[in-house]
PDB file of N, CA and C in Angstrom:
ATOM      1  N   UNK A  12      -6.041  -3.670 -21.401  1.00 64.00           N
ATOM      2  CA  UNK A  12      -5.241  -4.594 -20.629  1.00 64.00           C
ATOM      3  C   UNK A  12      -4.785  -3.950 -19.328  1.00 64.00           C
ATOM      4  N   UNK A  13      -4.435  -2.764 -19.557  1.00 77.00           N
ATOM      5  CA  UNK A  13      -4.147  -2.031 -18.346  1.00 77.00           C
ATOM      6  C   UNK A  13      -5.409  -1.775 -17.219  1.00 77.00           C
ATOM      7  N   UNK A  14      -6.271  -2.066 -17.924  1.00 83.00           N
ATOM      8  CA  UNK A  14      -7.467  -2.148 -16.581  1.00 83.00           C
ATOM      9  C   UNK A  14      -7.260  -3.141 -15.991  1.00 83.00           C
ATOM     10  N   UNK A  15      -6.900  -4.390 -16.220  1.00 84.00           N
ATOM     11  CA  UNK A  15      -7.037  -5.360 -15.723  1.00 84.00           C
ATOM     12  C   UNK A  15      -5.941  -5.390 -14.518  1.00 84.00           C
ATOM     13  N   UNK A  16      -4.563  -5.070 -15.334  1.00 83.00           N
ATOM     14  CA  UNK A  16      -3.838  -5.076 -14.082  1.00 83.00           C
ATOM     15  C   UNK A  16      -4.105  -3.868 -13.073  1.00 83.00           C
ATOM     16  N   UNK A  17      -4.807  -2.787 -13.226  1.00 84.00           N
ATOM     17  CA  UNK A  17      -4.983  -2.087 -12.221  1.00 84.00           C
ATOM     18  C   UNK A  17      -6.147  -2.528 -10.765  1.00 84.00           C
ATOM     19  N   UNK A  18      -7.273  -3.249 -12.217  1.00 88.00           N
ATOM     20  CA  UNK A  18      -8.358  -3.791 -10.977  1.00 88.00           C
ATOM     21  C   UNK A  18      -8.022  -5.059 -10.425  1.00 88.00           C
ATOM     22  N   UNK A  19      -6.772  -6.069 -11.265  1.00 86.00           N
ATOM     23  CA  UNK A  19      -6.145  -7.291 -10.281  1.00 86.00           C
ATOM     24  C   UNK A  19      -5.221  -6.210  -9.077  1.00 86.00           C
ATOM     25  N   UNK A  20      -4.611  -5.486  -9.383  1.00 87.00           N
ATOM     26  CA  UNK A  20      -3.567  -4.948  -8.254  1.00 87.00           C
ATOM     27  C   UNK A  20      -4.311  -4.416  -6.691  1.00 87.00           C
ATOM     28  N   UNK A  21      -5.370  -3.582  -7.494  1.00 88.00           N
ATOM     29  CA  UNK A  21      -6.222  -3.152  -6.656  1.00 88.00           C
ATOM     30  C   UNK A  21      -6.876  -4.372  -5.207  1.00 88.00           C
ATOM     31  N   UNK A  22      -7.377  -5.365  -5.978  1.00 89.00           N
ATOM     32  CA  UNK A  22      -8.025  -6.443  -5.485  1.00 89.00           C
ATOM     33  C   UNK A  22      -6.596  -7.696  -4.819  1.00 89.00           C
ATOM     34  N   UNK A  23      -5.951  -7.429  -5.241  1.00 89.00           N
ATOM     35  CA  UNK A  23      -4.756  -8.339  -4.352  1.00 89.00           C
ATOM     36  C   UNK A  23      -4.370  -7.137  -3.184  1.00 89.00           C
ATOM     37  N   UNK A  24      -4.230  -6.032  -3.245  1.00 88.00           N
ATOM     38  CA  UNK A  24      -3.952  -4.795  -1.839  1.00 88.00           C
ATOM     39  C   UNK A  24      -5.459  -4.970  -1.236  1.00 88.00           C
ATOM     40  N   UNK A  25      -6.367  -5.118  -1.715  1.00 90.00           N
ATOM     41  CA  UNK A  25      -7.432  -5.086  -0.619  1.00 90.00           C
ATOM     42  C   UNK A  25      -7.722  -6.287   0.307  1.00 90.00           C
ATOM     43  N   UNK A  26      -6.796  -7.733  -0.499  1.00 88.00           N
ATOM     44  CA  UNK A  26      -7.124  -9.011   0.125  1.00 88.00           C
ATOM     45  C   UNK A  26      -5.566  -9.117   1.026  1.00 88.00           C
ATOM     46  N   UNK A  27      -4.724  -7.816   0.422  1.00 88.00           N
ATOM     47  CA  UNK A  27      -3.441  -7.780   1.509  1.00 88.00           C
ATOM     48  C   UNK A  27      -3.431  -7.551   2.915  1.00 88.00           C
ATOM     49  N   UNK A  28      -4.643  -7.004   3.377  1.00 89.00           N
ATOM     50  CA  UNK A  28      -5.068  -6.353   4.623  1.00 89.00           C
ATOM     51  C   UNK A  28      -5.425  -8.051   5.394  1.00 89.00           C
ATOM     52  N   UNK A  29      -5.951  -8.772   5.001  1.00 87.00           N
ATOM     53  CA  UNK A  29      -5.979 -10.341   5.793  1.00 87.00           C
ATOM     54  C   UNK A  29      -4.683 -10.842   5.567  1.00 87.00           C
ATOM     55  N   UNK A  30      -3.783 -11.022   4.341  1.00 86.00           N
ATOM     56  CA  UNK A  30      -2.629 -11.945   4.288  1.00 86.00           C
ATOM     57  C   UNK A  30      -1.878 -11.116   3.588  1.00 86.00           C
ATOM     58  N   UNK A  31      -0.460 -10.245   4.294  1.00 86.00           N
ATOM     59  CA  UNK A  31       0.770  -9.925   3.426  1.00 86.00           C
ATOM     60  C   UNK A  31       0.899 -10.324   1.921  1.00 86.00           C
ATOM     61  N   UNK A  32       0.917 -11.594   2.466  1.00 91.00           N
ATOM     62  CA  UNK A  32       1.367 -12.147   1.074  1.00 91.00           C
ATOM     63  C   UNK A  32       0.619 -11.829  -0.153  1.00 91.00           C
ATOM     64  N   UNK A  33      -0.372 -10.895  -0.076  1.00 90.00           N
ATOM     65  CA  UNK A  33      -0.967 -11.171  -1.458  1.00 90.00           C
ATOM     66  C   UNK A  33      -0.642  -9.389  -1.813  1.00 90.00           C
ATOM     67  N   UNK A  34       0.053  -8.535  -1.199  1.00 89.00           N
ATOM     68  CA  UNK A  34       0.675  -7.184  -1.515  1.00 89.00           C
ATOM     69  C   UNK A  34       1.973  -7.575  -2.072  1.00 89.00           C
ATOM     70  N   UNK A  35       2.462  -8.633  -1.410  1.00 90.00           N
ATOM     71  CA  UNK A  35       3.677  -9.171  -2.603  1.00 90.00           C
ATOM     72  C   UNK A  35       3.245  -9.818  -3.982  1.00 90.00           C
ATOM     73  N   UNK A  36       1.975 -10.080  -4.180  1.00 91.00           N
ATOM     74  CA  UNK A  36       1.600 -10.776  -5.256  1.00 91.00           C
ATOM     75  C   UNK A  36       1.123  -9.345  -6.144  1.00 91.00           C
ATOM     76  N   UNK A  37       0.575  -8.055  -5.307  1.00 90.00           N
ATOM     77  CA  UNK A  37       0.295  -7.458  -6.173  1.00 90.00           C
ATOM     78  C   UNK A  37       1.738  -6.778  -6.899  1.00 90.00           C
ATOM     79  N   UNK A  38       2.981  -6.374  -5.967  1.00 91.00           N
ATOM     80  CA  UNK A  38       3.748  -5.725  -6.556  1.00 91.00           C
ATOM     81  C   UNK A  38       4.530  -6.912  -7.481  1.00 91.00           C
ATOM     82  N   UNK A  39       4.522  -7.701  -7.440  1.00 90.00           N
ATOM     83  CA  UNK A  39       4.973  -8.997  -8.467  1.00 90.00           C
ATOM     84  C   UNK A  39       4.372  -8.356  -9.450  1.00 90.00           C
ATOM     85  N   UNK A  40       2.927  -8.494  -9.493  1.00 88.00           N
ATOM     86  CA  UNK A  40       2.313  -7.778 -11.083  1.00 88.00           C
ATOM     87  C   UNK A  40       2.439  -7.101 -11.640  1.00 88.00           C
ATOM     88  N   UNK A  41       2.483  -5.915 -10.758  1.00 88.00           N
ATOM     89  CA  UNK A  41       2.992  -4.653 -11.170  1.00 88.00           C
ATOM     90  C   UNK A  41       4.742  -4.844 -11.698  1.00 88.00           C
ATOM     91  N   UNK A  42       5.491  -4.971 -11.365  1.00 89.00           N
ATOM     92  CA  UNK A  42       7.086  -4.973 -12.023  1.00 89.00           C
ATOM     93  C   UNK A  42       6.763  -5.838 -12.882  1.00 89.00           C
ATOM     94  N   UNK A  43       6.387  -7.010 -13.294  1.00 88.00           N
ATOM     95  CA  UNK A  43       5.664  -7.915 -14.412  1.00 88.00           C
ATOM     96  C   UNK A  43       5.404  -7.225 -15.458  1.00 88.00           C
ATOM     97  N   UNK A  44       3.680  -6.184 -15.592  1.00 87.00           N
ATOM     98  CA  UNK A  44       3.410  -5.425 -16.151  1.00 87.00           C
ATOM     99  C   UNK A  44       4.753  -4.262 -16.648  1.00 87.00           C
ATOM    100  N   UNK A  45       5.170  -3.719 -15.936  1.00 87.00           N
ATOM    101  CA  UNK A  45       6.220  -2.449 -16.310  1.00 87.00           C
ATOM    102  C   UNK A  45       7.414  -3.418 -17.126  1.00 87.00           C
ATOM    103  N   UNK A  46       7.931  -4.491 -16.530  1.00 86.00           N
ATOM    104  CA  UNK A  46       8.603  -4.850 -17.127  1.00 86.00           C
ATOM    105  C   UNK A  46       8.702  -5.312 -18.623  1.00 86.00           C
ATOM    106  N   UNK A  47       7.763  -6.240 -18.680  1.00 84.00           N
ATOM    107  CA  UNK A  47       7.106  -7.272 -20.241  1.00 84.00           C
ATOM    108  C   UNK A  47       5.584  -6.819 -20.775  1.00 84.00           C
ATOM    109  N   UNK A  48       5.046  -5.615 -20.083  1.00 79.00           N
ATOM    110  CA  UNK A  48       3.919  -5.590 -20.344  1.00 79.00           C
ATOM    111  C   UNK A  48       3.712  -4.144 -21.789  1.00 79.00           C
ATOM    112  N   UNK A  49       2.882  -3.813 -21.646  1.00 71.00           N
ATOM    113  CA  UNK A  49       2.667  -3.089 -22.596  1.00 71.00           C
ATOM    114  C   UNK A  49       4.011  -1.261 -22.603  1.00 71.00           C
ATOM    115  N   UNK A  50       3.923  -1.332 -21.438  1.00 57.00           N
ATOM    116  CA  UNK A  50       5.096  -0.055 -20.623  1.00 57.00           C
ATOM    117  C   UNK A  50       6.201  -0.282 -21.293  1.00 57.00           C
ATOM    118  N   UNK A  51       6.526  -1.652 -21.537  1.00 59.00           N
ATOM    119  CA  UNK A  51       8.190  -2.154 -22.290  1.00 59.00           C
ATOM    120  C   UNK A  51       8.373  -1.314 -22.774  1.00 59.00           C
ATOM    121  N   UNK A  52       9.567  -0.176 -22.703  1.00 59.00           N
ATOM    122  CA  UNK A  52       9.989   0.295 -24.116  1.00 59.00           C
ATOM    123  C   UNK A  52      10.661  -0.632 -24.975  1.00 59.00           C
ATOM    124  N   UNK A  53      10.823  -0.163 -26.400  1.00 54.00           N
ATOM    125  CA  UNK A  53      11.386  -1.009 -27.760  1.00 54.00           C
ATOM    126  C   UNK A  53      12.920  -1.247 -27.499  1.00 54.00           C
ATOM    127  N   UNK A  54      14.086   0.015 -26.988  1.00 51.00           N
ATOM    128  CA  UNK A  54      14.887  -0.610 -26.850  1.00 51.00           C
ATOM    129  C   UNK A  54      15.225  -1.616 -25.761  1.00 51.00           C
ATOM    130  N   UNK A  55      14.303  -1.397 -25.203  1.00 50.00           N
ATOM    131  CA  UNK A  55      14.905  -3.126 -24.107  1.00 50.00           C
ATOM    132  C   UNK A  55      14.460  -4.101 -24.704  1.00 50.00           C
ATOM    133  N   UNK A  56      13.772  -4.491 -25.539  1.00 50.00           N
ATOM    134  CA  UNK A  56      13.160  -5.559 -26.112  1.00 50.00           C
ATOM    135  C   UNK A  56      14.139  -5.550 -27.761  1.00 50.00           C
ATOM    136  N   UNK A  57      14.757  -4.333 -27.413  1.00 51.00           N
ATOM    137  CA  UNK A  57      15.564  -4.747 -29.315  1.00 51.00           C
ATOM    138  C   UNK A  57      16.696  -5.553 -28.560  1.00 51.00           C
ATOM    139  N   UNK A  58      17.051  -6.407 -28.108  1.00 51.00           N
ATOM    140  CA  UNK A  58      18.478  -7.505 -27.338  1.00 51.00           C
ATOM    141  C   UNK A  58      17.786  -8.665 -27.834  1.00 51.00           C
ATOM    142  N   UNK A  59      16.475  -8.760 -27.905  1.00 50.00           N
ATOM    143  CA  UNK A  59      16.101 -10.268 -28.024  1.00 50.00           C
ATOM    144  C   UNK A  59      15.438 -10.515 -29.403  1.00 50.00           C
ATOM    145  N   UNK A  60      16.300  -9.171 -30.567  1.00 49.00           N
ATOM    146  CA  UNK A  60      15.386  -9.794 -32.043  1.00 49.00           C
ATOM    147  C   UNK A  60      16.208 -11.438 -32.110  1.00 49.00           C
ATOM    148  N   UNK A  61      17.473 -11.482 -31.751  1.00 52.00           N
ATOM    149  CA  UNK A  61      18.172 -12.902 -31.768  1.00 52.00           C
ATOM    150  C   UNK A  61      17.083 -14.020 -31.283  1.00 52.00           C
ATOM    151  N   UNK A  62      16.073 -14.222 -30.599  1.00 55.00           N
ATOM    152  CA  UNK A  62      15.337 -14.945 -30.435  1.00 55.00           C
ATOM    153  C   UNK A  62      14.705 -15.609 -31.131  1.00 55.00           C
ATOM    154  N   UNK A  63      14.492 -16.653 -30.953  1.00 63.00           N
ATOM    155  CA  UNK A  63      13.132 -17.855 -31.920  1.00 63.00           C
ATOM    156  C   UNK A  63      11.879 -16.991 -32.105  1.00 63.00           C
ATOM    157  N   UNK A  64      11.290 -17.217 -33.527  1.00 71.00           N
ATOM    158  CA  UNK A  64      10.094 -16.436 -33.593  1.00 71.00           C
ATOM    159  C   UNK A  64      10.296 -14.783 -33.852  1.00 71.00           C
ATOM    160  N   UNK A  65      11.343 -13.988 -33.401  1.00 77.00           N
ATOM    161  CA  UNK A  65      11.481 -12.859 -33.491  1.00 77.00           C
ATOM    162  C   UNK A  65      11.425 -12.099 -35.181  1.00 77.00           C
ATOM    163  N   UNK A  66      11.114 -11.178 -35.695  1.00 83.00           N
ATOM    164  CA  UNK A  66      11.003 -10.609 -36.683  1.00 83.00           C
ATOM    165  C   UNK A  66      12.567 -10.532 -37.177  1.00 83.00           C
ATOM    166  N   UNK A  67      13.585 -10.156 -37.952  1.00 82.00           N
ATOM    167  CA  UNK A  67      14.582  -9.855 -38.241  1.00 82.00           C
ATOM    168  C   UNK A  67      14.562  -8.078 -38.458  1.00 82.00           C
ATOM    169  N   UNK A  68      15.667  -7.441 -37.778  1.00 90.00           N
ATOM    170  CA  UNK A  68      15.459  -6.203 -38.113  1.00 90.00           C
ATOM    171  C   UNK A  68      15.492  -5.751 -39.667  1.00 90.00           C
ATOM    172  N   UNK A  69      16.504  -6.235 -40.461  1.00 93.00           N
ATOM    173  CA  UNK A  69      16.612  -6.164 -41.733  1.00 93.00           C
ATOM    174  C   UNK A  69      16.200  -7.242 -42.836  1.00 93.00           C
ATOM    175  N   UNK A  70      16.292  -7.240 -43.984  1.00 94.00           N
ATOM    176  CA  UNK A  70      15.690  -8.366 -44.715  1.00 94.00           C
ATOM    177  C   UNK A  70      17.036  -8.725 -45.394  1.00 94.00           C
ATOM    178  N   UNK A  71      18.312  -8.406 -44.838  1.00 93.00           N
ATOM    179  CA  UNK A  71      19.540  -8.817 -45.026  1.00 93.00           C
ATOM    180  C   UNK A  71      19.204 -10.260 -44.399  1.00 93.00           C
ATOM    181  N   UNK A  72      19.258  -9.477 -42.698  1.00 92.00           N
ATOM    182  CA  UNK A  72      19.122 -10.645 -41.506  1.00 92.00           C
ATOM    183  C   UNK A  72      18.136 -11.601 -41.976  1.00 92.00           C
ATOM    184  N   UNK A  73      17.155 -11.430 -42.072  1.00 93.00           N
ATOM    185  CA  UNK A  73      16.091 -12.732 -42.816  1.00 93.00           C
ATOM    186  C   UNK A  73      16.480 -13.434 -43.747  1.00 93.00           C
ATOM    187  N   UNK A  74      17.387 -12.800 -45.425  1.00 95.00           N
ATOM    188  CA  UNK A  74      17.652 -13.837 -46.024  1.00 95.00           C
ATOM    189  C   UNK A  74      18.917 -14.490 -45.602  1.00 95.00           C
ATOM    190  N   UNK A  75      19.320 -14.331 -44.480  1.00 95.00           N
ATOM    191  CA  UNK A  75      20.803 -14.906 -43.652  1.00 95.00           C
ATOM    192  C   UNK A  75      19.396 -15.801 -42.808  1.00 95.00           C
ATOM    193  N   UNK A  76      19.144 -15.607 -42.079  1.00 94.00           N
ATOM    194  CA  UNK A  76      18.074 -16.766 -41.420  1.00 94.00           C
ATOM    195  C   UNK A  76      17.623 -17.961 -42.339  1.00 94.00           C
ATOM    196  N   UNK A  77      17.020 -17.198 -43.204  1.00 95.00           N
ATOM    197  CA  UNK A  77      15.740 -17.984 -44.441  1.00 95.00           C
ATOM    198  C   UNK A  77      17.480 -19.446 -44.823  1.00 95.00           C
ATOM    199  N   UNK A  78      18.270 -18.494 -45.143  1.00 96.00           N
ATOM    200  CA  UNK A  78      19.178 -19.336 -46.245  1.00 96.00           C
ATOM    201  C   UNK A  78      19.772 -20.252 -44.967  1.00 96.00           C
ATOM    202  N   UNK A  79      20.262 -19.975 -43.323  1.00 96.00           N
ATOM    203  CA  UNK A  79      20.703 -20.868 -42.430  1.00 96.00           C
ATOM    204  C   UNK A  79      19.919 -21.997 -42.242  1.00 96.00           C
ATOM    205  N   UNK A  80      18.071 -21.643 -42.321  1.00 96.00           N
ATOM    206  CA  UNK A  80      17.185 -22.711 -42.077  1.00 96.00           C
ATOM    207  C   UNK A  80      16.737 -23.923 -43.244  1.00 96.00           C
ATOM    208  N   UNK A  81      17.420 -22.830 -44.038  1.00 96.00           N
ATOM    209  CA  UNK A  81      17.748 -23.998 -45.866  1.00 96.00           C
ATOM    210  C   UNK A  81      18.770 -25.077 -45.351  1.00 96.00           C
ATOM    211  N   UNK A  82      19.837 -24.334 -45.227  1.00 97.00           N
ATOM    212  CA  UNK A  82      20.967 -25.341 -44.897  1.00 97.00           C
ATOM    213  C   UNK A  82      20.287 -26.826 -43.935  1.00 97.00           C
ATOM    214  N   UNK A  83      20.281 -26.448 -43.194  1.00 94.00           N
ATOM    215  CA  UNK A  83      20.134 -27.244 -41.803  1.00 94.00           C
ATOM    216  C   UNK A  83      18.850 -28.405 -42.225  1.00 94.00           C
ATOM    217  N   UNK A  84      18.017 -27.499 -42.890  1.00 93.00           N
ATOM    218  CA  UNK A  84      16.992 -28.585 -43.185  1.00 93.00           C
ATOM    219  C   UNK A  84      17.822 -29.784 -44.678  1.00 93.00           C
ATOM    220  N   UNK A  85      18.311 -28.924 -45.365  1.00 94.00           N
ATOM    221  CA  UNK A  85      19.052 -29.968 -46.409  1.00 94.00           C
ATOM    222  C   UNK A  85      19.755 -30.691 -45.787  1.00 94.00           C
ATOM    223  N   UNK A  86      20.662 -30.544 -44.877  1.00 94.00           N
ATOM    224  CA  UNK A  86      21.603 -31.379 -43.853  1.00 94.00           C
ATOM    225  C   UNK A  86      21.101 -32.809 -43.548  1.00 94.00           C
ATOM    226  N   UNK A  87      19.725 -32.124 -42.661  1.00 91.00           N
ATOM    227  CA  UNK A  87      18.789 -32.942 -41.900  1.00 91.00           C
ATOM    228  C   UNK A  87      18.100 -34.192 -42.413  1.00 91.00           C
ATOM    229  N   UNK A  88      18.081 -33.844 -43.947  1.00 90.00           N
ATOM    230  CA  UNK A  88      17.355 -34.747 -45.195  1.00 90.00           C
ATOM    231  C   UNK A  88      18.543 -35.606 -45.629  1.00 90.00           C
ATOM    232  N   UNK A  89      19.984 -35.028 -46.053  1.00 92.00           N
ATOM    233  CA  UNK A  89      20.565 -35.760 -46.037  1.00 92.00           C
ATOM    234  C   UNK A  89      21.408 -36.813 -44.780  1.00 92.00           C
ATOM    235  N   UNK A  90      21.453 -36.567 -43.659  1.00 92.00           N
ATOM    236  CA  UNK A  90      21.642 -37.266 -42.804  1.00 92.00           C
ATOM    237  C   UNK A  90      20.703 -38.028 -42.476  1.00 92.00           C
ATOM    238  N   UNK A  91      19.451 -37.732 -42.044  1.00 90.00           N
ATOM    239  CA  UNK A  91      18.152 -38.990 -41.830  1.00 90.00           C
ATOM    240  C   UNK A  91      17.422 -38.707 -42.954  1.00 90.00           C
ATOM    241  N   UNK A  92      17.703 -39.530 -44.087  1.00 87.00           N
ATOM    242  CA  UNK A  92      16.629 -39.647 -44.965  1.00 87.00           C
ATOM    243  C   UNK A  92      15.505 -40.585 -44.257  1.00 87.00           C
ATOM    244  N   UNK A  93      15.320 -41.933 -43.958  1.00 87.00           N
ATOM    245  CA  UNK A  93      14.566 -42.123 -43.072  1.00 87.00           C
ATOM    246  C   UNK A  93      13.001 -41.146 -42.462  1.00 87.00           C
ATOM    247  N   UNK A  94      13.961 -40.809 -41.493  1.00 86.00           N
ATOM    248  CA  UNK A  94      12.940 -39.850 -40.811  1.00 86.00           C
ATOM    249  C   UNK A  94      12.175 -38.451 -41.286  1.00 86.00           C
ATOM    250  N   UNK A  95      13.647 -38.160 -42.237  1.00 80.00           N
ATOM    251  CA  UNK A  95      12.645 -37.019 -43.547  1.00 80.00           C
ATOM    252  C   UNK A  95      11.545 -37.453 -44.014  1.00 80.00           C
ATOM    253  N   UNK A  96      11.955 -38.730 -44.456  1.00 82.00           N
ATOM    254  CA  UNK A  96      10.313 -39.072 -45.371  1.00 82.00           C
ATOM    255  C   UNK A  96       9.403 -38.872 -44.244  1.00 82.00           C
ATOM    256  N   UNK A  97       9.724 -39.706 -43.442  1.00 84.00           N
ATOM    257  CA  UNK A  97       8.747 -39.978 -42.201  1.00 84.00           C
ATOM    258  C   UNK A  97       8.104 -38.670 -42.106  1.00 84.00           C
ATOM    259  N   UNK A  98       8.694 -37.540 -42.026  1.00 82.00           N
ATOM    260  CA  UNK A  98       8.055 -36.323 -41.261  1.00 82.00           C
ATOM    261  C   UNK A  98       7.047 -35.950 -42.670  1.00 82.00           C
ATOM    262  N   UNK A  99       7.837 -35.899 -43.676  1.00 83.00           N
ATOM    263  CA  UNK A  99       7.082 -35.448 -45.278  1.00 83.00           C
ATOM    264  C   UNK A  99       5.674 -35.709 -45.522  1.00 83.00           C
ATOM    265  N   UNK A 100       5.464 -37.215 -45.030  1.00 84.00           N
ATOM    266  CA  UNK A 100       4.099 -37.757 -45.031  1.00 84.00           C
ATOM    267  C   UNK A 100       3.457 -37.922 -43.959  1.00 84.00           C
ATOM    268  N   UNK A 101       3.703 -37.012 -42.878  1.00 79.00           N
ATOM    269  CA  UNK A 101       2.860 -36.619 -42.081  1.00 79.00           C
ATOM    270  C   UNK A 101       2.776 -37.910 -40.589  1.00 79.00           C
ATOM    271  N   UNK A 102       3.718 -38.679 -40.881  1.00 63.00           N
ATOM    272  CA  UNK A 102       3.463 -39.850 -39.723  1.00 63.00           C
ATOM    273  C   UNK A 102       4.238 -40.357 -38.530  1.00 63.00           C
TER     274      UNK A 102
END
């Protein structure tokens, strides 16, 4: 992956020599890459296990997730039964 951003960076500084603007497109990539890319270190990215989709650090935290997404869905069934079914059978 890191080739890629080196031979896109490369190729946006060589098309920078006709239009500025595309040496700002390469250093965009580059802080992109360093930032979210493979360079990330772990603790800057441990702030967002709170995120959707994220792993739980512990399997405390998961069965506190697992058992919040119990709740909410029982809630959900009992407030719109209706639309529960609806979703159940797929329509």
């Amino acid at each position: 992956m890191s080739t890629f951003i080196v031979a896109g960076t490369v190729v946006l500084v060589v098309l920078g020599f006709g239009n500025h603007v595309w040496w700002l497109a390469a250093v965009a990539l580059l802080y992109l890459y360093v930032r979210y890319g493979q360079g990330a270190s772990s603790a800057a990215s441990a702030g967002d296990a709170s995120s959707e989709g994220a792993a739980p650090a512990t399997y405390r935290a998961y069965r506190a997730r697992r058992d919040q997404q119990a709740k909410w869905e029982r809630r959900y069934r009992r407030e719109r039964p209706l639309e529960a079914r609806r979703q159940e059978r797929g329509g």
